[in-house]
PDB file of C-alpha atoms in Angstrom:
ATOM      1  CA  UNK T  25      48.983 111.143 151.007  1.00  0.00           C
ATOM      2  CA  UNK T  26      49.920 108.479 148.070  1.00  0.00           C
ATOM      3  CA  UNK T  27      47.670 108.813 145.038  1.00  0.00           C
ATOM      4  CA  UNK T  28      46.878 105.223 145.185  1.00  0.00           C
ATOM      5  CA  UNK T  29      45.407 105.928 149.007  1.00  0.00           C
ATOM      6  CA  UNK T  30      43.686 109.096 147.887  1.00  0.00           C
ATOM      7  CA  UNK T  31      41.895 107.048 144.906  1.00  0.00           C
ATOM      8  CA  UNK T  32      41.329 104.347 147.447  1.00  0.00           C
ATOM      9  CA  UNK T  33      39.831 106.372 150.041  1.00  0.00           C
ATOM     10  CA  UNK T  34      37.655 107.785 146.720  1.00  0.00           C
ATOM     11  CA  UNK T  35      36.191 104.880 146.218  1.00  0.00           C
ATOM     12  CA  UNK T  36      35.404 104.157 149.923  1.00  0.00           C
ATOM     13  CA  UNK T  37      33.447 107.178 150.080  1.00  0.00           C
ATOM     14  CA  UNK T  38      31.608 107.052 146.505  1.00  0.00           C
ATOM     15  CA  UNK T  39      30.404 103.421 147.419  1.00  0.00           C
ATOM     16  CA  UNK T  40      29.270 105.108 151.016  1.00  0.00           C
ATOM     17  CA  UNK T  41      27.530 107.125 149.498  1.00  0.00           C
ATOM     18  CA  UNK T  42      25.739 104.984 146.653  1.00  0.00           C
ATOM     19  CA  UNK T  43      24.775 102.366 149.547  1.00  0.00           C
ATOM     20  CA  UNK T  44      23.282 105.289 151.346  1.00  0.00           C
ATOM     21  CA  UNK T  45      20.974 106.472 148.190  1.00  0.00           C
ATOM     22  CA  UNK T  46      20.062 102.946 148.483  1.00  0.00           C
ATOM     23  CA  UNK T  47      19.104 102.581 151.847  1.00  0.00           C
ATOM     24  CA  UNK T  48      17.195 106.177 151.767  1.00  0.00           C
ATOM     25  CA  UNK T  49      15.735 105.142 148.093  1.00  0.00           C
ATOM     26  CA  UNK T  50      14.452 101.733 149.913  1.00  0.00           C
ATOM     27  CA  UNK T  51      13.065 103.443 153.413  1.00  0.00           C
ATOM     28  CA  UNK T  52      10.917 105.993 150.979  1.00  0.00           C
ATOM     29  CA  UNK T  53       9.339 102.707 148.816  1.00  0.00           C
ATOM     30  CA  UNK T  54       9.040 101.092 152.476  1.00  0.00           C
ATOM     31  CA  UNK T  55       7.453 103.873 153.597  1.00  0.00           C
ATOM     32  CA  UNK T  56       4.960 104.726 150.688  1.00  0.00           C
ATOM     33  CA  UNK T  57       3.792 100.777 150.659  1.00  0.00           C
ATOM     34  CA  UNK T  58       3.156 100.933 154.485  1.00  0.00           C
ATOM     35  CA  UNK T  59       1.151 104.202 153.510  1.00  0.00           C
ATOM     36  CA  UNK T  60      -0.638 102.952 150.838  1.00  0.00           C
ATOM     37  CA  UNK T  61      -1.592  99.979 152.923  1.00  0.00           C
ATOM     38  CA  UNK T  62      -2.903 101.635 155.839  1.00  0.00           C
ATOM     39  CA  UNK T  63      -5.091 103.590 153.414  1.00  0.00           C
ATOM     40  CA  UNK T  64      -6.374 100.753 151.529  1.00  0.00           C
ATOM     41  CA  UNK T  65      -6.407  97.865 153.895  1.00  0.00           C
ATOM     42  CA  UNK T  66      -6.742  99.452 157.322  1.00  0.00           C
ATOM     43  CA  UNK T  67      -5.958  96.965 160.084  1.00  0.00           C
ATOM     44  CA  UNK T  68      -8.009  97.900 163.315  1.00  0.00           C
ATOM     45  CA  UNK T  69      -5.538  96.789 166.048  1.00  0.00           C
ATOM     46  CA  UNK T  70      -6.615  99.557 167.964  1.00  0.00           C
ATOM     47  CA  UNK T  71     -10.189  98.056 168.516  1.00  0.00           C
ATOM     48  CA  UNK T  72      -8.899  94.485 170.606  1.00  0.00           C
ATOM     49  CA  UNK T  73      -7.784  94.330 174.037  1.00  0.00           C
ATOM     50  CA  UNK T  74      -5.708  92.472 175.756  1.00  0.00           C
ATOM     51  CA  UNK T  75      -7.309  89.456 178.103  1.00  0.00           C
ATOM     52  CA  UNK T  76      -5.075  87.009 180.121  1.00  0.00           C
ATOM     53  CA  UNK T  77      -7.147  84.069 179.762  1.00  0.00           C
ATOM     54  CA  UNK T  78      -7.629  84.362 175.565  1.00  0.00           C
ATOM     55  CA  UNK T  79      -5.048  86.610 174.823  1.00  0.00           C
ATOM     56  CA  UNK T  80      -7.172  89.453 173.674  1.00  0.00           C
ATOM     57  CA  UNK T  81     -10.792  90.417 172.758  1.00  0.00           C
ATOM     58  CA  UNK T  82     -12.942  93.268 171.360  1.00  0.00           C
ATOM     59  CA  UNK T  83     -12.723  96.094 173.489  1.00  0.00           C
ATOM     60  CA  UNK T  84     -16.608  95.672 175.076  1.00  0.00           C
ATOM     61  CA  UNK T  85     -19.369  98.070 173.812  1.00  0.00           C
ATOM     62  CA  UNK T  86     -16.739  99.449 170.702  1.00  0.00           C
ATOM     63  CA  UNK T  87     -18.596 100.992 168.085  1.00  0.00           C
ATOM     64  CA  UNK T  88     -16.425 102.113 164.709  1.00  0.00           C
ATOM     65  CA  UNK T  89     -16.910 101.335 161.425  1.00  0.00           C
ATOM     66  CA  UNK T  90     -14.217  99.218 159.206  1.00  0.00           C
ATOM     67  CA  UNK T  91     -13.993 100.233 155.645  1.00  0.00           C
ATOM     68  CA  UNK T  92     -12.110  98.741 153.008  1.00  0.00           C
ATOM     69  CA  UNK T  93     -10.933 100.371 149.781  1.00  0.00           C
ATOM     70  CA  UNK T  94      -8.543  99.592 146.835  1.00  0.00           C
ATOM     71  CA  UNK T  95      -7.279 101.797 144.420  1.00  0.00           C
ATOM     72  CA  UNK T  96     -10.957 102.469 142.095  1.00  0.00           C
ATOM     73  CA  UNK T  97     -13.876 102.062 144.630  1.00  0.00           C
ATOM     74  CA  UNK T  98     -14.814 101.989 148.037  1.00  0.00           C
ATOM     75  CA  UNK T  99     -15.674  98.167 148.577  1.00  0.00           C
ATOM     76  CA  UNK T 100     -17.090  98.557 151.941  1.00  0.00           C
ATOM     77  CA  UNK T 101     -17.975 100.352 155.140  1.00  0.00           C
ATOM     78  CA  UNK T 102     -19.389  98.419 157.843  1.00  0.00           C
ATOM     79  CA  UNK T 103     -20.466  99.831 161.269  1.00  0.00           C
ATOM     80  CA  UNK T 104     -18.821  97.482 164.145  1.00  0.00           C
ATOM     81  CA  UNK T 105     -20.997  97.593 167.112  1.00  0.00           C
ATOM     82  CA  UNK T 106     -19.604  95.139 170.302  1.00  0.00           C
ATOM     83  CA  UNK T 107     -21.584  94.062 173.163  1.00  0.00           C
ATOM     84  CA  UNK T 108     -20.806  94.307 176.995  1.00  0.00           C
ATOM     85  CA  UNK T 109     -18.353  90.973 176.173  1.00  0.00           C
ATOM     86  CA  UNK T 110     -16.229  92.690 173.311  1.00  0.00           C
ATOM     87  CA  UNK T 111     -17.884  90.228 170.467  1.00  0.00           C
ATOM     88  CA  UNK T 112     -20.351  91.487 167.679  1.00  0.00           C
ATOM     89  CA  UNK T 113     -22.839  90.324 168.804  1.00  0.00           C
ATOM     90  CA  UNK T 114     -26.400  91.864 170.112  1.00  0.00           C
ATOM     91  CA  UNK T 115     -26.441  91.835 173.841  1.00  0.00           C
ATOM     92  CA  UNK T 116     -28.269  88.388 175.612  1.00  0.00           C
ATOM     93  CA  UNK T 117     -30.411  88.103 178.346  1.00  0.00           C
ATOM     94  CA  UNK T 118     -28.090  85.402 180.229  1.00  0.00           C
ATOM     95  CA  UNK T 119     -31.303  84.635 182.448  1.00  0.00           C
ATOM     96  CA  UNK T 120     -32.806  81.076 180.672  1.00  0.00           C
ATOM     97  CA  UNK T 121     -35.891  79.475 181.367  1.00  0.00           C
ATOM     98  CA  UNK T 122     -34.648  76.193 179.940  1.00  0.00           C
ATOM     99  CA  UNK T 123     -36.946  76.496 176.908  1.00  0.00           C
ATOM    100  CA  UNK T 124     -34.987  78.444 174.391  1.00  0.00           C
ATOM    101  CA  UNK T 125     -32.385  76.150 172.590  1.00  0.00           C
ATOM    102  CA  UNK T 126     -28.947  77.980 172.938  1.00  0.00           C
ATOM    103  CA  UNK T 127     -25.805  77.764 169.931  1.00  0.00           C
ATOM    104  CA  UNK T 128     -23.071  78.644 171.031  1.00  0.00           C
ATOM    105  CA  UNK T 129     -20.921  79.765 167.780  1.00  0.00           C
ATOM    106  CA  UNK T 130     -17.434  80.293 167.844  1.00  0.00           C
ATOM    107  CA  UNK T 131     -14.367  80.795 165.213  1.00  0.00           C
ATOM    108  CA  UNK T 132     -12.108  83.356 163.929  1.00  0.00           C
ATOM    109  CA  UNK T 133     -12.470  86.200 161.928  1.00  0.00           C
ATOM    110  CA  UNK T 134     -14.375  84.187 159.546  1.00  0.00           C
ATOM    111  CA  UNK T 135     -16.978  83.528 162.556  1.00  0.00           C
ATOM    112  CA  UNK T 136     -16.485  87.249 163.709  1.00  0.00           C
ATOM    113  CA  UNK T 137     -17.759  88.371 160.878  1.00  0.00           C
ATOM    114  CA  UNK T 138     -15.986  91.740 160.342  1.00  0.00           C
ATOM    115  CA  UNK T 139     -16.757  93.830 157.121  1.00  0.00           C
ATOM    116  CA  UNK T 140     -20.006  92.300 157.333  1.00  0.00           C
ATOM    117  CA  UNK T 141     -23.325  93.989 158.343  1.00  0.00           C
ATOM    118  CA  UNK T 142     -24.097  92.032 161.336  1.00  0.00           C
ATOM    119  CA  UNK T 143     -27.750  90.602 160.092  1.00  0.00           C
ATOM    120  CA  UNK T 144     -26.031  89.330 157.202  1.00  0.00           C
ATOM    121  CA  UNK T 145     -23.555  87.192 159.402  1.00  0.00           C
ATOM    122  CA  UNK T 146     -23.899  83.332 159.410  1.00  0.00           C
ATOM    123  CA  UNK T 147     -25.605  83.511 163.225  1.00  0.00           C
ATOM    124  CA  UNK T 148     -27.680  86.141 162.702  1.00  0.00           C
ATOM    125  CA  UNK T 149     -29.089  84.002 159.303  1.00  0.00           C
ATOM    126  CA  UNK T 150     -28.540  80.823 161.109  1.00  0.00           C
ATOM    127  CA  UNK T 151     -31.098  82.227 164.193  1.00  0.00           C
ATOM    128  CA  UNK T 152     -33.591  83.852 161.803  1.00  0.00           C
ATOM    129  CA  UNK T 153     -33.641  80.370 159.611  1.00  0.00           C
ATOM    130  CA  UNK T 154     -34.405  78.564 162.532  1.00  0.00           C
ATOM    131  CA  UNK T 155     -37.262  80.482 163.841  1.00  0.00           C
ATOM    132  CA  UNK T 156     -38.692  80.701 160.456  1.00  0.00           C
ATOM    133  CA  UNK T 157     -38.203  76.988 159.795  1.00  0.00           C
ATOM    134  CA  UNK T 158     -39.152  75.492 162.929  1.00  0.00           C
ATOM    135  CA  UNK T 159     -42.280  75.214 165.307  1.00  0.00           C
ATOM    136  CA  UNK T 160     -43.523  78.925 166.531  1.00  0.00           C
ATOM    137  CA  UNK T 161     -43.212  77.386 170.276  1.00  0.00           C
ATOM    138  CA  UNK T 162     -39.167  76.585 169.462  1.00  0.00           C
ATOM    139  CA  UNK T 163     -36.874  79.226 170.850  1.00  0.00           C
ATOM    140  CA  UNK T 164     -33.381  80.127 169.359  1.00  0.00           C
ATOM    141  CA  UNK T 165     -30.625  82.148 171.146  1.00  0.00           C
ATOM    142  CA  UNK T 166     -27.364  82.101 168.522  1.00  0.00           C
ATOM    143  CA  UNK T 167     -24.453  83.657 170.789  1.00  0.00           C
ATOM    144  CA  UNK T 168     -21.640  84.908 168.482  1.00  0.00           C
ATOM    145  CA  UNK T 169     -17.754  84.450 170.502  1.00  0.00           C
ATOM    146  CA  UNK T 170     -15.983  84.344 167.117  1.00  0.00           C
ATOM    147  CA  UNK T 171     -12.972  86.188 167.218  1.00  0.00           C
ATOM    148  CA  UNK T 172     -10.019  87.337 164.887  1.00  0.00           C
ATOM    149  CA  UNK T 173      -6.767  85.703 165.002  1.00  0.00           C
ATOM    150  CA  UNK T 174      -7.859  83.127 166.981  1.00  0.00           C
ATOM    151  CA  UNK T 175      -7.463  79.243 166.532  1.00  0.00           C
ATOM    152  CA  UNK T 176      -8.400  75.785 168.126  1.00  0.00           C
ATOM    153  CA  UNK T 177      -6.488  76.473 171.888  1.00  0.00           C
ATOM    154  CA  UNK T 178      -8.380  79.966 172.019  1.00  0.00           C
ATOM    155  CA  UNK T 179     -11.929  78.702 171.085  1.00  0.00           C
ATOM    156  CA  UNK T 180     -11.400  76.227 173.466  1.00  0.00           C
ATOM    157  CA  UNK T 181     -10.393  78.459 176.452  1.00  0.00           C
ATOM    158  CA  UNK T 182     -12.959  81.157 175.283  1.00  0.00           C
ATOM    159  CA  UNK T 183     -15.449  77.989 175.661  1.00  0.00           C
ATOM    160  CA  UNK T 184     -14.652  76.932 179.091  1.00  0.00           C
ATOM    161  CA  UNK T 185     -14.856  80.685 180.331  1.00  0.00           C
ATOM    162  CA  UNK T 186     -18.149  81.533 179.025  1.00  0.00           C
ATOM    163  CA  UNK T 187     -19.815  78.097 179.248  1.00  0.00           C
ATOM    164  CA  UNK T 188     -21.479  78.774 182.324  1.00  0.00           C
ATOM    165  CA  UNK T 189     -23.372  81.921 181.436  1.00  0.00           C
ATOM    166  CA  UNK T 190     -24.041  81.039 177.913  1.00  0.00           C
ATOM    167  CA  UNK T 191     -25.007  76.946 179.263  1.00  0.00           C
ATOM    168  CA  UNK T 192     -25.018  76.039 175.102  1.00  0.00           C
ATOM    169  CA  UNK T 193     -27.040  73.592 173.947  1.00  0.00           C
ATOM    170  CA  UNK T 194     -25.030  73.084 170.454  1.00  0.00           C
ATOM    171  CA  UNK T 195     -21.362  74.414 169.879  1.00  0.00           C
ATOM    172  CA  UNK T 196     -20.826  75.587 166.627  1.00  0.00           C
ATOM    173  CA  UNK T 197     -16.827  75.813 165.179  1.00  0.00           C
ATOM    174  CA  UNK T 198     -15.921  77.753 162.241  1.00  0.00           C
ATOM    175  CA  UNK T 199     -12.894  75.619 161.011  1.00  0.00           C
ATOM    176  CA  UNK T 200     -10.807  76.865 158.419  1.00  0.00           C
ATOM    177  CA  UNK T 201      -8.061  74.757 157.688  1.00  0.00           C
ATOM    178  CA  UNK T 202      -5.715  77.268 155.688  1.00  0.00           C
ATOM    179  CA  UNK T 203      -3.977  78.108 159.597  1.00  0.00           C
ATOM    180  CA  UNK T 204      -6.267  77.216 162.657  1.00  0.00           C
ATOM    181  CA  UNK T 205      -4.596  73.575 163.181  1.00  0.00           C
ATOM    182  CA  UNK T 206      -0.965  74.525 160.877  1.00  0.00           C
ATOM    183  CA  UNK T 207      -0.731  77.489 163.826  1.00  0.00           C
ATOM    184  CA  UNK T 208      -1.541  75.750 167.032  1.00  0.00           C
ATOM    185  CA  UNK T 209       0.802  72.487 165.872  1.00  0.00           C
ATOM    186  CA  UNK T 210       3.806  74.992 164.948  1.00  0.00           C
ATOM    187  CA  UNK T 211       3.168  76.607 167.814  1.00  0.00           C
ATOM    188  CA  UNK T 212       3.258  73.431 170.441  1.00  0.00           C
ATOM    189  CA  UNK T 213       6.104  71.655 168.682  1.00  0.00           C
ATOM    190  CA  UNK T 214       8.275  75.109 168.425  1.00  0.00           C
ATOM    191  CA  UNK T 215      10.939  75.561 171.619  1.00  0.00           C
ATOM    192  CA  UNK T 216       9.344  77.785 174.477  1.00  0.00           C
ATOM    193  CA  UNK T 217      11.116  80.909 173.681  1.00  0.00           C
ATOM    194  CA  UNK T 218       9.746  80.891 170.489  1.00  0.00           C
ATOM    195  CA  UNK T 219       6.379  80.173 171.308  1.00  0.00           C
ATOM    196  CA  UNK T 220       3.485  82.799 170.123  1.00  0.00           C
ATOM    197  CA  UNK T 221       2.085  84.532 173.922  1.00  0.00           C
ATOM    198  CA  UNK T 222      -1.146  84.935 172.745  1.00  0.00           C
ATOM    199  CA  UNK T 223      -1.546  80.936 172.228  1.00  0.00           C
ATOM    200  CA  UNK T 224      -1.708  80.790 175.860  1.00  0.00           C
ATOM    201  CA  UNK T 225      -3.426  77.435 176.643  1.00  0.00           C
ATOM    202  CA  UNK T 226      -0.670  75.524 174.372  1.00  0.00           C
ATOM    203  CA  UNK T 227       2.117  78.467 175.595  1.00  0.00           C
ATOM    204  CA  UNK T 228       1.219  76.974 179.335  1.00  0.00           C
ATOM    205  CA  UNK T 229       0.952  73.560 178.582  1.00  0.00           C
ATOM    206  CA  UNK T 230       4.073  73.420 176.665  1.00  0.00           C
ATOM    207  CA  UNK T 231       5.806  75.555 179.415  1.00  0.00           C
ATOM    208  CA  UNK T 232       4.618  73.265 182.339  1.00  0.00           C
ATOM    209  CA  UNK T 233       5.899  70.070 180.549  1.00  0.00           C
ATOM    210  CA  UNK T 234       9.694  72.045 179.748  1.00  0.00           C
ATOM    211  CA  UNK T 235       9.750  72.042 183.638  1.00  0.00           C
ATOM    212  CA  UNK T 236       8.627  68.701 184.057  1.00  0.00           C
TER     213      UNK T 236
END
């Protein structure tokens, strides 16, 4: 074999190999980060379900506790306790007289209140300020259907399936406007294929108008 092959070939295999180091060098930094993060910012996939009609929910009567640490101190741990419906939420009596005044609160994971102890969540405070504030004959029933990753289309649809049972008297929204309007209008303006499944009410709306 020429010399000028042999050094060519060389150099084929000694930039192989450097691009290799590379690659393995990267996957190990990859894989200490996505280490690192589960440790110290634990996502709890594992805890939702998937529902047809809302895309998912709690998994119903979960109990687990979400902590959250960084690299000094434990920030917190929080036990998650679900009712029958997947939501934190204490269970309700669905039974109504007609005298208790229902809210109906709902909202993402802002509303959900996760890596919060539940009587410090805005509708456990919002239900104990009313019955402190207000007449002792006044009822208050707050019913919690906040829910993480969720935006307008799902609060909507998670509305008009629990409307009935809950019968609300006042809807409450937890808006935040950093993604819950940006994700639903990227979402109904983006081509089908491309369209986020677990929008479903603007997924089948958008779908039904492509075939239109």
């Amino acid at each position: 074999m020429p010399r000028k092959t042999r050094k060519k070939h060389r150099k084929v295999r000694e930039a192989l190999i450097n691009y290799g180091m590379m690659m393995i060098a990267l996957l190990f930094v990859l894989g200490i980060i996505e280490i690192l993060i589960r440790i110290f910012n634990p996502v709890y996939f594992g805890n939702y379900v998937f529902d047809p009609d809302l895309s998912h929910v709690g998994k119903p009567n979960d109990a687990y506790t979400i902590t959250n640490v960084n690299l000094f101190s434990r920030e917190y741990s929080i036990p998650i306790k679900r009712n029958s419906q997947g939501f934190i939420d204490d269970e309700h009596d669905m039974s109504s007289s007609g005298e208790d005044f229902r809210i109906m609160v709902l909202g993402d994971s802002f509303m959900e209140c996760m890596g919060v102890k539940m009587e410090d969540c805005f509708f456990s405070i919002l239900e104990d300020e009313l019955e402190s504030h207000c007449p002792a004959s006044s009822q208050f029933e707050v019913f919690n259907l906040g829910m993480a990753g969720y935006s307008l289309d799902n609060e909507y649809l998670t509305y008009m399936k629990h409307k009935e049972e809950v019968k609300p008297d006042l809807v409450l929204i937890g808006f935040f406007i950093g993604n819950d309007l940006s994700m639903d209008l990227l979402n109904a303006t983006a081509p089908v294929s491309f369209q986020r499944r677990d929008k479903p009410f603007l997924y089948e709306v958008r779908s039904f108008l492509s075939r239109s």
